Amino acid sequence: MQGDVVTGKVVEYWRTAKGKRKGVKIVSPLGRQSLHYTEIDKATRQDKSHVRESPPPETRIRPERKPSEAALIGENQKTLLRRIFELGEDFSPEAVAMITDAAALMNELYGMRERDDGTLALNHALRAAVRIMRFFEQREDPDLIVAAMLHDALEDHLDELVGYAQGKPVSTGLSERQKREIAATYLRSRFGREVSMRVSALSNPERTEEMTPQENNARYLEHVKKLILSPKNFYIKLSDLLDNSFTLKIKPKSREDMHKQRQKLRQRAEKYLPLYILFRERLDDPDIAIPEHKKQIITSILQTKQKFAERILGIPA
């Protein structure tokens, strides 16, 4: 019996005497919900360029170190974390410990909190890391993976991080900037300087009531333009954008909620439309080390999302 590892699915098969496949069995597949399959995942499954022969089971070397999964909520989250370690098979023990610690912190912060589309925020953060490793093929830098896992932490759970840093409830006298500085220092003490710097850079500028939605969007666009000058920041933000744009849809909880959801959908389209163009342009730069055939797939997806956003906003084709 031999095995192929094809885009995250272990495929075992038996060969006849003439070497032809006699049967195929999918072993431990990663399900649709587990990896939140998207256009990218479909394209990856169709891409056979990274198929590699695995040794027979009796000759495989299995590392003794295993990621701790005890802190994660459910099987979907455990599957995503296992996927990170499968893709990062050459990670050092220190990197394994850091990624496991990041997963534990994410679990504490996010819990069962849902995003607007009804999916768990914890899954979004884990998917961002998996996509960078699996589809962008950036698997050598554990700091990049941890920063991807924690990319929303300062925005979504600032008070909790400040509380961890101070060992007490957050003081009401602290400004937003002070809180971010305290939280960033805490992340640096726990995960190192580079992770802290990237998570801080990835955090969106604070929205102000004095600014109109259009002004806030323009400010956000300028922030992203500066952010993605760094290739590693580009990988994280692109993965985040693709995941967010895949959930750019209406999911009303009731008929009364439909109007509010449509307004939110329009706001998202206004926010993301210029990003699709920006990221397509940046993707072509030589310092972006994503394989060329993957770049073509991403470009196609961004074009599709751009057309979808334009349709929502009533922009003629």
Short mmCIF file of C-alpha atoms in Angstrom, two decimals:
data_model
loop_
_atom_site.label_atom_id
_atom_site.label_comp_id
_atom_site.label_asym_id
_atom_site.label_seq_id
_atom_site.Cartn_x
_atom_site.Cartn_y
_atom_site.Cartn_z
CA MET A 1 0.00 0.00 0.00
CA GLN A 2 1.23 3.47 -0.86
CA GLY A 3 0.04 6.96 -0.12
CA ASP A 4 -0.27 10.34 -1.78
CA VAL A 5 -0.61 13.56 0.16
CA VAL A 6 -2.86 15.73 -1.99
CA THR A 7 -3.74 19.21 -0.69
CA GLY A 8 -4.35 18.11 2.86
CA LYS A 9 -6.06 14.78 2.22
CA VAL A 10 -4.20 11.54 2.73
CA VAL A 11 -5.14 9.20 -0.10
CA GLU A 12 -4.22 5.54 0.27
CA TYR A 13 -4.58 3.13 -2.60
CA TRP A 14 -3.71 -0.37 -3.66
CA ARG A 15 -1.91 -1.17 -6.91
CA THR A 16 -2.39 -4.19 -9.11
CA ALA A 17 0.58 -6.18 -10.36
CA LYS A 18 0.75 -3.89 -13.41
CA GLY A 19 0.97 -0.81 -11.20
CA LYS A 20 -2.52 0.49 -11.89
CA ARG A 21 -4.71 1.83 -9.14
CA LYS A 22 -7.22 -0.73 -8.00
CA GLY A 23 -8.99 1.22 -5.31
CA VAL A 24 -8.90 4.59 -3.61
CA LYS A 25 -9.69 5.35 -0.02
CA ILE A 26 -9.74 8.79 1.57
CA VAL A 27 -8.21 8.66 5.04
CA SER A 28 -8.89 11.38 7.63
CA PRO A 29 -10.30 13.92 5.15
CA LEU A 30 -10.63 17.53 6.22
CA GLY A 31 -14.31 18.27 5.79
CA ARG A 32 -16.02 21.27 4.25
CA GLN A 33 -16.84 22.83 7.60
CA SER A 34 -13.43 22.02 9.05
CA LEU A 35 -11.52 24.08 6.50
CA HIS A 36 -14.27 26.44 5.36
CA TYR A 37 -13.67 25.51 1.72
CA THR A 38 -13.73 28.43 -0.67
CA GLU A 39 -12.80 29.05 -4.28
CA ILE A 40 -9.17 28.89 -3.19
CA ASP A 41 -9.60 25.50 -1.57
CA LYS A 42 -11.42 24.14 -4.62
CA ALA A 43 -8.63 25.37 -6.86
CA THR A 44 -6.03 23.86 -4.56
CA ARG A 45 -7.74 20.48 -4.65
CA GLN A 46 -7.69 20.60 -8.47
CA ASP A 47 -4.02 21.63 -8.55
CA LYS A 48 -1.86 18.50 -8.78
CA SER A 49 1.52 20.23 -8.91
CA HIS A 50 2.36 19.44 -5.31
CA VAL A 51 1.36 15.77 -5.23
CA ARG A 52 4.15 13.80 -3.60
CA GLU A 53 4.72 10.14 -2.90
CA SER A 54 4.68 9.18 0.79
CA PRO A 55 6.63 6.21 2.15
CA PRO A 56 4.70 3.12 3.24
CA PRO A 57 3.11 3.48 6.70
CA GLU A 58 5.64 1.19 8.35
CA THR A 59 8.55 3.40 7.23
CA ARG A 60 7.02 6.77 8.04
CA ILE A 61 8.75 8.74 10.76
CA ARG A 62 6.22 10.36 13.04
CA PRO A 63 7.54 13.12 15.32
CA GLU A 64 6.91 12.56 19.00
CA ARG A 65 5.95 16.19 19.59
CA LYS A 66 2.27 16.87 19.10
CA PRO A 67 0.34 20.13 19.42
CA SER A 68 -1.73 20.43 22.54
CA GLU A 69 -5.40 20.48 21.58
CA ALA A 70 -6.93 20.41 25.05
CA ALA A 71 -7.74 24.11 25.11
CA LEU A 72 -9.54 24.23 21.76
CA ILE A 73 -13.32 24.22 21.73
CA GLY A 74 -14.34 21.70 19.09
CA GLU A 75 -13.21 19.31 16.40
CA ASN A 76 -13.20 21.97 13.68
CA GLN A 77 -10.70 24.07 15.59
CA LYS A 78 -8.57 21.04 16.46
CA THR A 79 -8.55 20.02 12.80
CA LEU A 80 -7.35 23.46 11.73
CA LEU A 81 -4.61 23.48 14.36
CA ARG A 82 -3.50 20.00 13.32
CA ARG A 83 -3.39 21.24 9.72
CA ILE A 84 -0.99 24.02 10.75
CA PHE A 85 1.37 21.48 12.31
CA GLU A 86 1.10 19.11 9.34
CA LEU A 87 2.09 21.92 6.97
CA GLY A 88 4.81 23.14 9.35
CA GLU A 89 6.38 19.71 9.79
CA ASP A 90 9.85 21.25 10.14
CA PHE A 91 8.94 23.64 12.95
CA SER A 92 11.27 23.57 15.93
CA PRO A 93 9.97 22.54 19.37
CA GLU A 94 10.07 26.21 20.36
CA ALA A 95 7.90 27.15 17.36
CA VAL A 96 5.46 24.35 18.19
CA ALA A 97 5.19 25.64 21.76
CA MET A 98 4.61 29.22 20.58
CA ILE A 99 1.90 28.27 18.08
CA THR A 100 0.18 26.08 20.67
CA ASP A 101 0.30 28.96 23.15
CA ALA A 102 -1.20 31.29 20.53
CA ALA A 103 -4.03 28.80 19.97
CA ALA A 104 -4.69 28.68 23.71
CA LEU A 105 -4.82 32.49 23.90
CA MET A 106 -7.16 32.63 20.90
CA ASN A 107 -9.46 30.16 22.59
CA GLU A 108 -9.52 32.26 25.77
CA LEU A 109 -10.22 35.46 23.85
CA TYR A 110 -12.69 34.30 21.20
CA GLY A 111 -14.52 31.43 22.84
CA MET A 112 -17.77 30.83 20.98
CA ARG A 113 -18.08 34.41 19.65
CA GLU A 114 -19.60 34.49 16.18
CA ARG A 115 -18.84 36.83 13.31
CA ASP A 116 -21.57 38.63 11.36
CA ASP A 117 -21.93 35.70 8.98
CA GLY A 118 -22.57 33.23 11.81
CA THR A 119 -19.16 31.51 11.71
CA LEU A 120 -16.87 31.37 14.74
CA ALA A 121 -14.27 34.13 14.99
CA LEU A 122 -11.80 31.50 16.19
CA ASN A 123 -12.20 29.60 12.92
CA HIS A 124 -11.53 32.75 10.91
CA ALA A 125 -8.24 33.34 12.71
CA LEU A 126 -7.11 29.74 12.24
CA ARG A 127 -8.16 29.71 8.58
CA ALA A 128 -6.06 32.81 7.96
CA ALA A 129 -2.97 30.94 9.14
CA VAL A 130 -3.81 27.72 7.27
CA ARG A 131 -4.39 29.57 4.00
CA ILE A 132 -1.00 31.30 4.24
CA MET A 133 0.74 27.97 4.71
CA ARG A 134 -1.34 25.83 2.40
CA PHE A 135 -2.17 28.07 -0.53
CA PHE A 136 0.43 30.86 -0.35
CA GLU A 137 3.07 28.23 0.54
CA GLN A 138 4.68 30.36 3.27
CA ARG A 139 5.68 27.68 5.78
CA GLU A 140 9.10 28.64 7.11
CA ASP A 141 8.32 31.46 9.54
CA PRO A 142 6.42 30.58 12.75
CA ASP A 143 6.27 34.27 13.70
CA LEU A 144 4.26 34.92 10.53
CA ILE A 145 1.85 32.10 11.40
CA VAL A 146 1.32 33.30 14.98
CA ALA A 147 0.77 36.88 13.77
CA ALA A 148 -1.84 35.57 11.32
CA MET A 149 -3.57 33.66 14.12
CA LEU A 150 -3.68 36.78 16.31
CA HIS A 151 -4.24 39.40 13.61
CA ASP A 152 -7.60 40.55 15.02
CA ALA A 153 -6.69 40.29 18.71
CA LEU A 154 -5.93 43.96 19.37
CA GLU A 155 -9.05 45.14 17.56
CA ASP A 156 -11.53 42.65 18.95
CA HIS A 157 -10.20 41.89 22.44
CA LEU A 158 -8.18 44.88 23.51
CA ASP A 159 -9.61 45.13 27.02
CA GLU A 160 -9.03 41.44 27.71
CA LEU A 161 -5.38 41.70 26.64
CA VAL A 162 -4.87 44.77 28.82
CA GLY A 163 -6.47 42.87 31.69
CA TYR A 164 -4.05 39.97 31.18
CA ALA A 165 -1.13 42.41 31.12
CA GLN A 166 -2.18 44.22 34.29
CA GLY A 167 -3.60 41.24 36.15
CA LYS A 168 -6.75 43.18 36.94
CA PRO A 169 -9.82 44.70 35.25
CA VAL A 170 -9.05 47.47 32.79
CA SER A 171 -8.95 50.99 34.17
CA THR A 172 -11.59 53.25 32.64
CA GLY A 173 -9.11 56.12 32.56
CA LEU A 174 -6.96 54.60 29.82
CA SER A 175 -7.14 55.96 26.28
CA GLU A 176 -7.38 53.71 23.23
CA ARG A 177 -3.74 54.37 22.39
CA GLN A 178 -2.59 53.53 25.92
CA LYS A 179 -4.54 50.28 25.85
CA ARG A 180 -2.98 49.29 22.53
CA GLU A 181 0.51 50.00 23.85
CA ILE A 182 -0.09 47.89 26.96
CA ALA A 183 -1.60 45.04 24.93
CA ALA A 184 1.25 45.14 22.39
CA THR A 185 3.79 44.95 25.23
CA TYR A 186 1.95 41.94 26.61
CA LEU A 187 2.04 40.18 23.23
CA ARG A 188 5.75 40.93 22.92
CA SER A 189 6.45 39.39 26.32
CA ARG A 190 4.50 36.27 25.37
CA PHE A 191 5.30 35.81 21.66
CA GLY A 192 8.24 38.04 20.86
CA ARG A 193 8.91 41.37 19.22
CA GLU A 194 8.10 40.48 15.61
CA VAL A 195 4.70 38.98 16.39
CA SER A 196 3.78 41.99 18.51
CA MET A 197 4.87 44.44 15.80
CA ARG A 198 2.94 42.65 13.06
CA VAL A 199 -0.26 42.31 15.09
CA SER A 200 -0.04 46.01 16.00
CA ALA A 201 0.52 46.97 12.36
CA LEU A 202 -2.38 44.80 11.20
CA SER A 203 -4.81 46.42 13.64
CA ASN A 204 -7.06 48.87 11.85
CA PRO A 205 -7.01 52.54 12.83
CA GLU A 206 -9.65 53.44 15.36
CA ARG A 207 -12.94 54.58 13.82
CA THR A 208 -14.17 57.95 14.99
CA GLU A 209 -17.72 59.24 15.19
CA GLU A 210 -16.61 62.57 13.73
CA MET A 211 -15.67 60.95 10.43
CA THR A 212 -18.21 59.84 7.83
CA PRO A 213 -18.19 56.19 6.65
CA GLN A 214 -16.56 57.35 3.41
CA GLU A 215 -13.80 59.14 5.35
CA ASN A 216 -13.23 56.10 7.55
CA ASN A 217 -12.98 53.89 4.46
CA ALA A 218 -10.47 56.26 2.86
CA ARG A 219 -8.41 56.24 6.04
CA TYR A 220 -8.54 52.45 6.15
CA LEU A 221 -7.40 52.21 2.51
CA GLU A 222 -4.38 54.42 3.20
CA HIS A 223 -3.55 52.28 6.22
CA VAL A 224 -3.65 49.10 4.12
CA LYS A 225 -1.53 50.64 1.34
CA LYS A 226 1.28 51.30 3.81
CA LEU A 227 0.79 48.00 5.61
CA ILE A 228 1.20 45.72 2.59
CA LEU A 229 4.52 47.23 1.54
CA SER A 230 5.84 44.42 3.74
CA PRO A 231 5.38 41.08 1.92
CA LYS A 232 4.65 39.23 5.16
CA ASN A 233 1.99 41.74 6.14
CA PHE A 234 0.61 41.36 2.62
CA TYR A 235 0.22 37.60 3.07
CA ILE A 236 -1.70 38.02 6.32
CA LYS A 237 -3.91 40.82 5.04
CA LEU A 238 -4.63 39.01 1.77
CA SER A 239 -5.66 35.87 3.64
CA ASP A 240 -7.85 37.98 5.91
CA LEU A 241 -9.38 39.80 2.93
CA LEU A 242 -10.18 36.59 1.08
CA ASP A 243 -11.83 35.09 4.13
CA ASN A 244 -13.81 38.25 4.85
CA SER A 245 -14.89 38.68 1.25
CA PHE A 246 -16.08 35.07 1.10
CA THR A 247 -18.51 35.96 3.87
CA LEU A 248 -19.67 39.08 2.05
CA LYS A 249 -23.26 37.93 1.99
CA ILE A 250 -26.63 38.50 3.63
CA LYS A 251 -27.52 36.23 6.52
CA PRO A 252 -30.56 37.83 8.20
CA LYS A 253 -31.87 36.38 11.43
CA SER A 254 -35.41 37.52 10.62
CA ARG A 255 -37.41 39.39 7.99
CA GLU A 256 -37.10 42.54 10.09
CA ASP A 257 -33.34 42.14 10.03
CA MET A 258 -33.17 42.03 6.21
CA HIS A 259 -32.93 45.80 5.70
CA LYS A 260 -30.14 46.16 8.25
CA GLN A 261 -28.21 43.30 6.69
CA ARG A 262 -28.54 44.81 3.22
CA GLN A 263 -27.15 48.08 4.54
CA LYS A 264 -24.25 46.21 6.11
CA LEU A 265 -23.63 44.35 2.86
CA ARG A 266 -23.42 47.64 0.99
CA GLN A 267 -21.03 49.07 3.58
CA ARG A 268 -18.76 46.05 3.19
CA ALA A 269 -18.82 46.34 -0.58
CA GLU A 270 -17.79 50.01 -0.30
CA LYS A 271 -14.97 49.06 2.06
CA TYR A 272 -13.60 46.10 0.11
CA LEU A 273 -14.01 47.21 -3.51
CA PRO A 274 -10.85 49.38 -3.64
CA LEU A 275 -8.91 46.66 -1.82
CA TYR A 276 -9.58 44.11 -4.55
CA ILE A 277 -7.90 46.41 -7.07
CA LEU A 278 -5.04 47.28 -4.68
CA PHE A 279 -4.24 43.66 -3.88
CA ARG A 280 -4.35 42.56 -7.51
CA GLU A 281 -1.73 45.18 -8.34
CA ARG A 282 0.49 44.30 -5.37
CA LEU A 283 0.24 40.59 -6.16
CA ASP A 284 2.23 41.11 -9.38
CA ASP A 285 5.26 42.59 -7.59
CA PRO A 286 8.39 40.40 -7.68
CA ASP A 287 8.85 40.39 -3.89
CA ILE A 288 5.56 38.50 -3.40
CA ALA A 289 6.75 34.89 -3.24
CA ILE A 290 3.48 33.14 -4.02
CA PRO A 291 3.77 30.59 -6.86
CA GLU A 292 2.74 32.04 -10.19
CA HIS A 293 -0.11 29.60 -10.83
CA LYS A 294 -1.52 30.44 -7.39
CA LYS A 295 -1.27 34.15 -8.18
CA GLN A 296 -3.42 33.59 -11.25
CA ILE A 297 -6.07 31.86 -9.16
CA ILE A 298 -6.05 34.64 -6.56
CA THR A 299 -6.30 37.28 -9.29
CA SER A 300 -9.34 35.53 -10.73
CA ILE A 301 -10.99 35.38 -7.31
CA LEU A 302 -10.30 39.06 -6.63
CA GLN A 303 -11.77 39.97 -10.03
CA THR A 304 -14.91 37.96 -9.25
CA LYS A 305 -15.28 39.63 -5.87
CA GLN A 306 -14.73 43.02 -7.44
CA LYS A 307 -17.57 42.43 -9.90
CA PHE A 308 -19.80 41.21 -7.08
CA ALA A 309 -19.11 44.35 -5.02
CA GLU A 310 -19.72 46.57 -8.06
CA ARG A 311 -23.05 44.84 -8.63
CA ILE A 312 -24.07 45.48 -5.01
CA LEU A 313 -23.19 49.15 -5.40
CA GLY A 314 -24.98 49.47 -8.74
CA ILE A 315 -21.81 50.20 -10.70
CA PRO A 316 -22.34 49.28 -14.38
CA ALA A 317 -20.14 46.50 -15.76
#
